[in-house]
Each structure stands twice: as structure tokens, then as C-alpha cells.
PDB file of C-alpha atoms in Angstrom:
ATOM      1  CA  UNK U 253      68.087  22.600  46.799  1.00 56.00           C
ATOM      2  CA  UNK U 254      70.784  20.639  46.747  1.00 65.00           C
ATOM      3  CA  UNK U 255      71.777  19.049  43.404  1.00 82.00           C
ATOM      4  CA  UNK U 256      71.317  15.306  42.701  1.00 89.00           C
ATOM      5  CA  UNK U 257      70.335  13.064  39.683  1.00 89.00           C
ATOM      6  CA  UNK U 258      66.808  11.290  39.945  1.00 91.00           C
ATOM      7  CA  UNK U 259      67.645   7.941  41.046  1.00 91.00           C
ATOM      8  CA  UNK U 260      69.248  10.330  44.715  1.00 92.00           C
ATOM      9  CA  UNK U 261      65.964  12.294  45.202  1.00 94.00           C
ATOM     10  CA  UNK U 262      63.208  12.045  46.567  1.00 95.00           C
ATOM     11  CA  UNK U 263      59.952  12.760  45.740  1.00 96.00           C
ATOM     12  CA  UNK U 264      56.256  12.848  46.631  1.00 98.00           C
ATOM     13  CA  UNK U 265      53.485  12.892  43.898  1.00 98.00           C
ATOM     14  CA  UNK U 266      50.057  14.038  45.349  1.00 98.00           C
ATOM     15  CA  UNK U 267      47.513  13.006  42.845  1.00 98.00           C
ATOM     16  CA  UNK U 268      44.103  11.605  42.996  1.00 96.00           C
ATOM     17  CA  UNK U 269      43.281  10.028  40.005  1.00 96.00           C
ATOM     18  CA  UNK U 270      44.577   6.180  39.544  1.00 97.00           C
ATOM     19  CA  UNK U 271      45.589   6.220  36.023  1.00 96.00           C
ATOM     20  CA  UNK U 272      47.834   9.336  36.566  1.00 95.00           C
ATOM     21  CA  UNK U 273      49.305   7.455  39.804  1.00 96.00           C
ATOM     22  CA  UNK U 274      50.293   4.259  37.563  1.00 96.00           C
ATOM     23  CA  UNK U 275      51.864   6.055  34.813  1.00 95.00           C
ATOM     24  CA  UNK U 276      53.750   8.200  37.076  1.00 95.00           C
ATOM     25  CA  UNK U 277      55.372   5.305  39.272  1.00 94.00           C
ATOM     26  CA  UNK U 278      55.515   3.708  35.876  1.00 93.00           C
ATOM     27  CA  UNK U 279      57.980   6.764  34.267  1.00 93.00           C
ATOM     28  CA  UNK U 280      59.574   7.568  37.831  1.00 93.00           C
ATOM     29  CA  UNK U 281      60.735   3.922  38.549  1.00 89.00           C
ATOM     30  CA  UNK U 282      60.785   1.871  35.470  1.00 86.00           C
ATOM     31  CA  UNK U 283      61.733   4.212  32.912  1.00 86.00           C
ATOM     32  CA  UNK U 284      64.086   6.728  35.139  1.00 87.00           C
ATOM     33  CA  UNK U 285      65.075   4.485  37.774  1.00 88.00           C
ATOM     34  CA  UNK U 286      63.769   6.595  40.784  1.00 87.00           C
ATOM     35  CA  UNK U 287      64.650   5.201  44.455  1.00 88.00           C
ATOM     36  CA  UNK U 288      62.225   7.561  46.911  1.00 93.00           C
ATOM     37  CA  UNK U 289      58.494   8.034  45.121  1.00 96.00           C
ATOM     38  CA  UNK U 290      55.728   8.991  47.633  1.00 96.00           C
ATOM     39  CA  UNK U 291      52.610   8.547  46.118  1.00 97.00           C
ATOM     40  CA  UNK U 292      49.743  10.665  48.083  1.00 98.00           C
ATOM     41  CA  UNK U 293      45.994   9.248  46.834  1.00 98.00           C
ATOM     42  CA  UNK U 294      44.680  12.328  48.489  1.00 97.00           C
ATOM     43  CA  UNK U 295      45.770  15.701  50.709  1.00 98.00           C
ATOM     44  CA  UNK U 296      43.741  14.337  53.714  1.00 98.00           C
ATOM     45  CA  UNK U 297      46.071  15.553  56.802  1.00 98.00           C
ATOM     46  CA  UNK U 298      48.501  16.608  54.114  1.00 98.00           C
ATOM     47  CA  UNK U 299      51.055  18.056  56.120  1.00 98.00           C
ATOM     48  CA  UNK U 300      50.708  15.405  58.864  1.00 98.00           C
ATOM     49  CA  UNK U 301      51.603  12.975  56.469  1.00 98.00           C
ATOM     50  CA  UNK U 302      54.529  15.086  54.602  1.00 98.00           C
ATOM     51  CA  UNK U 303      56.237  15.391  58.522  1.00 97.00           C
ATOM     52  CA  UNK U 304      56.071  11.714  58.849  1.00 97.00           C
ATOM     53  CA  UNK U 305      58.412  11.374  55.502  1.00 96.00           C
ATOM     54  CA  UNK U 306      61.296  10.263  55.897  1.00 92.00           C
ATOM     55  CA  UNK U 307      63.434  10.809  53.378  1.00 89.00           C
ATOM     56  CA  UNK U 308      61.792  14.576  53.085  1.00 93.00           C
ATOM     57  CA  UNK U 309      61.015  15.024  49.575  1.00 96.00           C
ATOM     58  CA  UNK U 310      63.469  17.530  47.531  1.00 96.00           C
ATOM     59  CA  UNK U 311      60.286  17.903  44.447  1.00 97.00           C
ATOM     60  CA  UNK U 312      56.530  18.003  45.120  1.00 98.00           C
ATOM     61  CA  UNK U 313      54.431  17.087  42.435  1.00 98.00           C
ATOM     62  CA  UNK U 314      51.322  18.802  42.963  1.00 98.00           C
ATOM     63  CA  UNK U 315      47.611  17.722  41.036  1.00 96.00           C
ATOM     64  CA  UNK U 316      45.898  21.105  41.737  1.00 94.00           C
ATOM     65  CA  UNK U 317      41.957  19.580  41.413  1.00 93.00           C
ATOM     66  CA  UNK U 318      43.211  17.515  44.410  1.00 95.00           C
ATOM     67  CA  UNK U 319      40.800  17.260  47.341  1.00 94.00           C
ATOM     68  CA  UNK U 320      40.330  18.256  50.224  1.00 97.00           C
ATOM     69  CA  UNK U 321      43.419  20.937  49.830  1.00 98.00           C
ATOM     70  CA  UNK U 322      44.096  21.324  46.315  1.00 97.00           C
ATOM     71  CA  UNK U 323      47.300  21.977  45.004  1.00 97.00           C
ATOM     72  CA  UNK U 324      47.412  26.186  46.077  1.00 97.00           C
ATOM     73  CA  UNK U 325      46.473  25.228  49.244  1.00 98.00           C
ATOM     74  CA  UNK U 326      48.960  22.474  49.955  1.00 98.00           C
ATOM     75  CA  UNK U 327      51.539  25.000  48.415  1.00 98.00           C
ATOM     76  CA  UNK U 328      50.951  27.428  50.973  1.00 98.00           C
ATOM     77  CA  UNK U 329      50.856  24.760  53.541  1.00 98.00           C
ATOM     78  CA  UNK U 330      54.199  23.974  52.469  1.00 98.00           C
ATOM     79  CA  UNK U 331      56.016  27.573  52.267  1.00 97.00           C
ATOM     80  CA  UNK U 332      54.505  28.356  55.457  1.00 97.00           C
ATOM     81  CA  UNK U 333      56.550  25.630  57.058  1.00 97.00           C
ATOM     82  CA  UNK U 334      60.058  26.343  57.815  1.00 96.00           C
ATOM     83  CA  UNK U 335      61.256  22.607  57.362  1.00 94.00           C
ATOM     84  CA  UNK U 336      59.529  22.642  54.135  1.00 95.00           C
ATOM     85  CA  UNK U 337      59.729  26.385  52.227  1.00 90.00           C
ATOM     86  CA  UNK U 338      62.979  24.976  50.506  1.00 90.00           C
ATOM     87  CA  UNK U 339      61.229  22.008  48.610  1.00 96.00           C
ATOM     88  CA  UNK U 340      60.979  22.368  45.195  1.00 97.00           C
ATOM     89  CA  UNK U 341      56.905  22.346  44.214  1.00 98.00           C
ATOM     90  CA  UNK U 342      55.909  21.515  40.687  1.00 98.00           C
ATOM     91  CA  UNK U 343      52.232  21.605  39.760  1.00 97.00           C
ATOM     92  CA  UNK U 344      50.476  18.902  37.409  1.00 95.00           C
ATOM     93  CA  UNK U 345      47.562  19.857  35.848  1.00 90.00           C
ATOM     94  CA  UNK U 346      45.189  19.272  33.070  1.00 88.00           C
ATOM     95  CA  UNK U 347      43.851  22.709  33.233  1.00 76.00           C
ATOM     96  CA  UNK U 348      46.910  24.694  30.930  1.00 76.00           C
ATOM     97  CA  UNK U 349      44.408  28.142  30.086  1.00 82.00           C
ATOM     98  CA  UNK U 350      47.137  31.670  30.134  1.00 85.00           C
ATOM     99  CA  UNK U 351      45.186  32.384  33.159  1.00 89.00           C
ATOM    100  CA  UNK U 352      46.175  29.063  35.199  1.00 88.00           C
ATOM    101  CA  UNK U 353      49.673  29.351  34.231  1.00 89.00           C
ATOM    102  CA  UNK U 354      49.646  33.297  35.595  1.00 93.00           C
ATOM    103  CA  UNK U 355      47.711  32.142  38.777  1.00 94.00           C
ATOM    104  CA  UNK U 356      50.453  28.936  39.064  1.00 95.00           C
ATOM    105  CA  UNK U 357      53.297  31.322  38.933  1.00 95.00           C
ATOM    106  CA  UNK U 358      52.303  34.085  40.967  1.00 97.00           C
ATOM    107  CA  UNK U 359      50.936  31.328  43.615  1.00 97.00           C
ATOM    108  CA  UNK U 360      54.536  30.632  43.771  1.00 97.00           C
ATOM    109  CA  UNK U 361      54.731  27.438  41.910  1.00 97.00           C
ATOM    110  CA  UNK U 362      58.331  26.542  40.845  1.00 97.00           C
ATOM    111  CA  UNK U 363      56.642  25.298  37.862  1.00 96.00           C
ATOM    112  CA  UNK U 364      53.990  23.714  36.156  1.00 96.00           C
ATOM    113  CA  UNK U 365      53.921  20.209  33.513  1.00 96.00           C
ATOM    114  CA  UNK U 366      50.771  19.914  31.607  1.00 93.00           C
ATOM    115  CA  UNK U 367      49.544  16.442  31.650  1.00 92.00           C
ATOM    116  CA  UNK U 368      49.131  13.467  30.233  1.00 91.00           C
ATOM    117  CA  UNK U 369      52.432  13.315  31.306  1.00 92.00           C
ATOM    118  CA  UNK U 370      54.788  12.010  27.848  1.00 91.00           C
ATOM    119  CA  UNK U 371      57.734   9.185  28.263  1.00 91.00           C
ATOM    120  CA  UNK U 372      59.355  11.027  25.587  1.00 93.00           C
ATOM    121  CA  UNK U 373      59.426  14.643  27.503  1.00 94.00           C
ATOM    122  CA  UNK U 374      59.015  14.220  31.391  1.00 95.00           C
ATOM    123  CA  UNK U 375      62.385  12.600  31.960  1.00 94.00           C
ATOM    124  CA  UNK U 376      64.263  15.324  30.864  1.00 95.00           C
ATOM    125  CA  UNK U 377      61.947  17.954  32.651  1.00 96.00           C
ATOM    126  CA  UNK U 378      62.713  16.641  35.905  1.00 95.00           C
ATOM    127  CA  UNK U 379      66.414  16.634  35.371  1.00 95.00           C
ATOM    128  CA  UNK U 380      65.756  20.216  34.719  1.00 96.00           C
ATOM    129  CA  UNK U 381      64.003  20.916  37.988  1.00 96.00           C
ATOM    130  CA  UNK U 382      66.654  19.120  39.750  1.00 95.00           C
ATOM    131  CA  UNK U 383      68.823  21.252  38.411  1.00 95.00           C
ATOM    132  CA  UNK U 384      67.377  23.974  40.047  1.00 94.00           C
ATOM    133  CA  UNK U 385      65.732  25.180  36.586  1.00 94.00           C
ATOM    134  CA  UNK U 386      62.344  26.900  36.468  1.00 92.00           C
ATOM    135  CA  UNK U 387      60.117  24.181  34.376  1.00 95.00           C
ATOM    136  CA  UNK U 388      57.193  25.972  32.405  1.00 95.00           C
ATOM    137  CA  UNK U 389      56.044  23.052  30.157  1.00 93.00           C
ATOM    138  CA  UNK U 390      51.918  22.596  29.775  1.00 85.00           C
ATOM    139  CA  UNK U 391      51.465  22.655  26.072  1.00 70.00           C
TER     140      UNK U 391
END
């Protein structure tokens, strides 16, 4: 992935729960100034939808107890798509058990944030990710 600060990417957040969806436009667009945040309520005709983006995202955020696809299975949607194996794809979850974690990375997750998401930490995450850093934070 090419390099670029928050407010030049784009990104799409895939999350089903309302709460989650208002903090994270919240921290994406108040607090870091964001310009391109997709917000998917659900992965109904996921990829259909992703094709239709335009700008194409540079970061997924992924909830993985998303339905109908949850977040493995709109992974491998993803990497199985040649204009799409390049994006970077972060999973979000609640769920931070050793054996999650091992099952996120050898899904091939590019990394995982534990929420609730914190003000104080996610900001700086993301500039990680968009630097092309692996992001392992779920504590």
C-alpha cells in the first residue's frame, strides 16, 4: 500500500452494531480528520457493494461477529479478488481469547484492535497501519 496520512485514505468500516458505528465516525472524522469513511451496517452483497466504491478503500475494518459473512469470510472474499488482495484488512473484535488472535493471524488478518475502541490509543494505531506496520493491539 501506498503511504498516506489519514485525512488521504480511505477507508471502509464493516460493523453491525450502532454504537460501535457512531464512535467510529466519531474518532475517524472529528477527532482525526478523516475525508473517505465507508460505513457498512452489514456484509449483505459485500463484495457487490466494495466494487461499487469509489475511492477503493486502502484499510478494511473488519467486525468479525458480522452477519451474513463475518469478518473471515469477507477476508477471503477480499484476497481472492485481484483488485482487492492489496487492501490492508484490520479486524475489530470484542472477542481478544490467545486462540482468536492465532486464528486472526493465520486467517491472514493484517491485524487485529480489540474494542471498545479508546480516543486515547486508536489514532495512533491507524497511523501505524498506514504505515504499512503490522497492528496487534486487543488488550
Amino acid at each position: 500500500m501506498e503511504k498516506k496520512s489519514i485525512q488521504q485514505a480511505s477507508f471502509l468500516y464493516v460493523e453491525d452494531d450502532a454504537s460501535n458505528r457512531q464512535v467510529m465516525q466519531l474518532l475517524m472524522q472529528k477527532v482525526m480528520r478523516a475525508q473517505a469513511l465507508i460505513i457498512f451496517e452489514d456484509s449483505v452483497d459485500f463484495m457487490t457493494r466494495v466494487k461499487a466504491l469509489s475511492p477503493r478503500p486502502d484499510v478494511a475494518l473488519l467486525d468479525i461477529h458480522v452477519r451474513p459473512h463475518n469478518g473471515f469470510e469477507m477476508l477471503d472474499m477480499l484476497r481472492a479478488d485481484p483488485q482487492f488482495h492489496h487492501i490492508t484488512v484490520i479486524a475489530l473484535t470484542a472477542s481478544v481469547t490467545n486462540e482468536e488472535v492465532e486464528q486472526l493471524r493465520s486467517s491472514g488478518f493484517d491485524g487485529a484492535i480489540g474494542k471498545p475502541l479508546r480516543a486515547s490509543i486508536f489514532p495512533g494505531l491507524l497511523e501505524r497501519i498506514l504505515k504499512g506496520e503490522s497492528v496487534w493491539y486487543v488488550s
